[in-house]
Amino acid sequence: MPSARRARGLLDTSTVILLPRLADPRRLPPEPLISAVTLAELSVGPLVARTADERAARQAHVQQAESDFDPLPFDAAAARAFGQVAASLRRHGRKVQARAYDAMIAATALANGLPVYTCNPEDFAGIDGLTVVAVPHPDAS
């Protein structure tokens, strides 16, 4: 692990969901932030759950995120950065539509000069100018 961590960083949705299971929370920035897009993505979960138990678990994630974070908005600066993200993804042969939430999270990070901390770094591959910090997935061997 690098000796100096960035003071602030944007957690993607996968990392927010996996927070309670992360083996080493010191791999996260001292000041973790989320995007309003992550909150939107989490809010879909309970609505599409197949069982009551799954719905309850997903609702708990939403409520915990709402309690723990004051999300960064997807504002005009993020909208402009989204154009750069979409163009980068296209240049790298990736479809923006397939990764729309991730592209919007990346745009929020770029607009705010933040790295993205993620358990799924491949989701952010091909986005020029974005600093991606891989967080070890708790299920990885």
GROMACS .gro file of C-alpha atoms in nm:
model
  141
    1MET     CA    1   0.000   0.000   0.000
    2PRO     CA    2   0.137   0.345  -0.085
    3SER     CA    3   0.250   0.541   0.219
    4ALA     CA    4   0.056   0.855   0.128
    5ARG     CA    5  -0.317   0.827   0.067
    6ARG     CA    6  -0.516   1.092  -0.111
    7ALA     CA    7  -0.716   1.298   0.135
    8ARG     CA    8  -1.042   1.274  -0.060
    9GLY     CA    9  -1.178   1.019  -0.303
   10LEU     CA   10  -1.505   0.920  -0.466
   11LEU     CA   11  -1.631   0.572  -0.383
   12ASP     CA   12  -1.818   0.398  -0.662
   13THR     CA   13  -2.137   0.204  -0.597
   14SER     CA   14  -1.971  -0.137  -0.568
   15THR     CA   15  -1.739  -0.006  -0.300
   16VAL     CA   16  -2.024   0.153  -0.104
   17ILE     CA   17  -2.215  -0.177  -0.111
   18LEU     CA   18  -1.906  -0.372   0.000
   19LEU     CA   19  -1.793  -0.127   0.271
   20PRO     CA   20  -1.891  -0.351   0.565
   21ARG     CA   21  -1.698  -0.643   0.413
   22LEU     CA   22  -1.374  -0.469   0.315
   23ALA     CA   23  -1.076  -0.637   0.480
   24ASP     CA   24  -0.866  -0.320   0.506
   25PRO     CA   25  -1.062   0.006   0.522
   26ARG     CA   26  -0.725   0.189   0.528
   27ARG     CA   27  -0.723   0.131   0.151
   28LEU     CA   28  -0.996   0.397   0.130
   29PRO     CA   29  -0.934   0.772   0.139
   30PRO     CA   30  -0.949   0.945   0.478
   31GLU     CA   31  -1.241   1.150   0.343
   32PRO     CA   32  -1.459   0.916   0.134
   33LEU     CA   33  -1.726   1.079  -0.079
   34ILE     CA   34  -2.006   0.950  -0.302
   35SER     CA   35  -2.187   1.090  -0.601
   36ALA     CA   36  -2.560   1.151  -0.619
   37VAL     CA   37  -2.541   0.899  -0.904
   38THR     CA   38  -2.434   0.629  -0.657
   39LEU     CA   39  -2.730   0.717  -0.437
   40ALA     CA   40  -2.958   0.693  -0.742
   41GLU     CA   41  -2.808   0.356  -0.838
   42LEU     CA   42  -2.851   0.225  -0.484
   43SER     CA   43  -3.212   0.348  -0.482
   44VAL     CA   44  -3.297   0.120  -0.775
   45GLY     CA   45  -3.196  -0.189  -0.578
   46PRO     CA   46  -3.491  -0.225  -0.341
   47LEU     CA   47  -3.736  -0.158  -0.624
   48VAL     CA   48  -3.609  -0.448  -0.835
   49ALA     CA   49  -3.539  -0.697  -0.555
   50ARG     CA   50  -3.694  -1.039  -0.600
   51THR     CA   51  -3.749  -1.125  -0.234
   52ALA     CA   52  -3.846  -0.940   0.080
   53ASP     CA   53  -3.511  -1.022   0.240
   54GLU     CA   54  -3.320  -0.892  -0.061
   55ARG     CA   55  -3.537  -0.579  -0.065
   56ALA     CA   56  -3.468  -0.516   0.303
   57ALA     CA   57  -3.092  -0.561   0.260
   58ARG     CA   58  -3.084  -0.326  -0.037
   59GLN     CA   59  -3.296  -0.068   0.144
   60ALA     CA   60  -3.050  -0.086   0.433
   61HIS     CA   61  -2.768   0.003   0.188
   62VAL     CA   62  -2.962   0.305   0.066
   63GLN     CA   63  -3.041   0.424   0.417
   64GLN     CA   64  -2.682   0.372   0.536
   65ALA     CA   65  -2.544   0.569   0.240
   66GLU     CA   66  -2.795   0.849   0.300
   67SER     CA   67  -2.690   0.859   0.665
   68ASP     CA   68  -2.313   0.839   0.608
   69PHE     CA   69  -2.263   1.066   0.307
   70ASP     CA   70  -2.361   1.402   0.166
   71PRO     CA   71  -2.345   1.313  -0.205
   72LEU     CA   72  -2.169   1.529  -0.460
   73PRO     CA   73  -2.421   1.647  -0.721
   74PHE     CA   74  -2.422   1.558  -1.087
   75ASP     CA   75  -2.409   1.925  -1.180
   76ALA     CA   76  -2.323   2.129  -1.490
   77ALA     CA   77  -1.949   2.064  -1.446
   78ALA     CA   78  -2.014   1.690  -1.421
   79ALA     CA   79  -2.238   1.706  -1.728
   80ARG     CA   80  -1.956   1.868  -1.926
   81ALA     CA   81  -1.708   1.609  -1.795
   82PHE     CA   82  -1.952   1.336  -1.900
   83GLY     CA   83  -1.896   1.439  -2.262
   84GLN     CA   84  -1.523   1.376  -2.215
   85VAL     CA   85  -1.591   1.042  -2.046
   86ALA     CA   86  -1.827   0.929  -2.323
   87ALA     CA   87  -1.576   1.029  -2.591
   88SER     CA   88  -1.296   0.842  -2.408
   89LEU     CA   89  -1.505   0.528  -2.378
   90ARG     CA   90  -1.596   0.539  -2.748
   91ARG     CA   91  -1.229   0.585  -2.845
   92HIS     CA   92  -1.150   0.274  -2.643
   93GLY     CA   93  -1.428   0.074  -2.809
   94ARG     CA   94  -1.660   0.068  -2.509
   95LYS     CA   95  -2.031   0.146  -2.512
   96VAL     CA   96  -2.133   0.435  -2.288
   97GLN     CA   97  -2.488   0.305  -2.250
   98ALA     CA   98  -2.371  -0.022  -2.096
   99ARG     CA   99  -2.185   0.164  -1.822
  100ALA     CA  100  -2.398   0.478  -1.788
  101TYR     CA  101  -2.390   0.494  -1.407
  102ASP     CA  102  -2.015   0.434  -1.398
  103ALA     CA  103  -1.960   0.699  -1.667
  104MET     CA  104  -2.161   0.951  -1.464
  105ILE     CA  105  -1.970   0.864  -1.146
  106ALA     CA  106  -1.644   0.906  -1.340
  107ALA     CA  107  -1.765   1.243  -1.471
  108THR     CA  108  -1.845   1.355  -1.116
  109ALA     CA  109  -1.496   1.252  -1.007
  110LEU     CA  110  -1.332   1.437  -1.297
  111ALA     CA  111  -1.541   1.750  -1.239
  112ASN     CA  112  -1.431   1.754  -0.875
  113GLY     CA  113  -1.068   1.654  -0.932
  114LEU     CA  114  -1.109   1.329  -0.738
  115PRO     CA  115  -0.987   0.974  -0.787
  116VAL     CA  116  -1.244   0.693  -0.799
  117TYR     CA  117  -1.202   0.414  -0.544
  118THR     CA  118  -1.355   0.093  -0.673
  119CYS     CA  119  -1.366  -0.281  -0.617
  120ASN     CA  120  -1.428  -0.313  -0.994
  121PRO     CA  121  -1.154  -0.109  -1.165
  122GLU     CA  122  -1.235  -0.263  -1.504
  123ASP     CA  123  -1.565  -0.072  -1.495
  124PHE     CA  124  -1.363   0.250  -1.531
  125ALA     CA  125  -1.109   0.132  -1.790
  126GLY     CA  126  -1.064   0.354  -2.093
  127ILE     CA  127  -1.159   0.683  -1.928
  128ASP     CA  128  -0.884   0.929  -2.007
  129GLY     CA  129  -0.765   1.148  -1.721
  130LEU     CA  130  -0.945   0.952  -1.449
  131THR     CA  131  -0.739   0.825  -1.157
  132VAL     CA  132  -0.874   0.486  -1.051
  133VAL     CA  133  -0.771   0.335  -0.719
  134ALA     CA  134  -0.838  -0.038  -0.698
  135VAL     CA  135  -0.981  -0.150  -0.365
  136PRO     CA  136  -0.936  -0.524  -0.303
  137HIS     CA  137  -1.268  -0.703  -0.351
  138PRO     CA  138  -1.355  -0.903  -0.037
  139ASP     CA  139  -1.440  -1.210  -0.248
  140ALA     CA  140  -1.107  -1.207  -0.437
  141SER     CA  141  -0.871  -1.486  -0.349
   0.00000   0.00000   0.00000
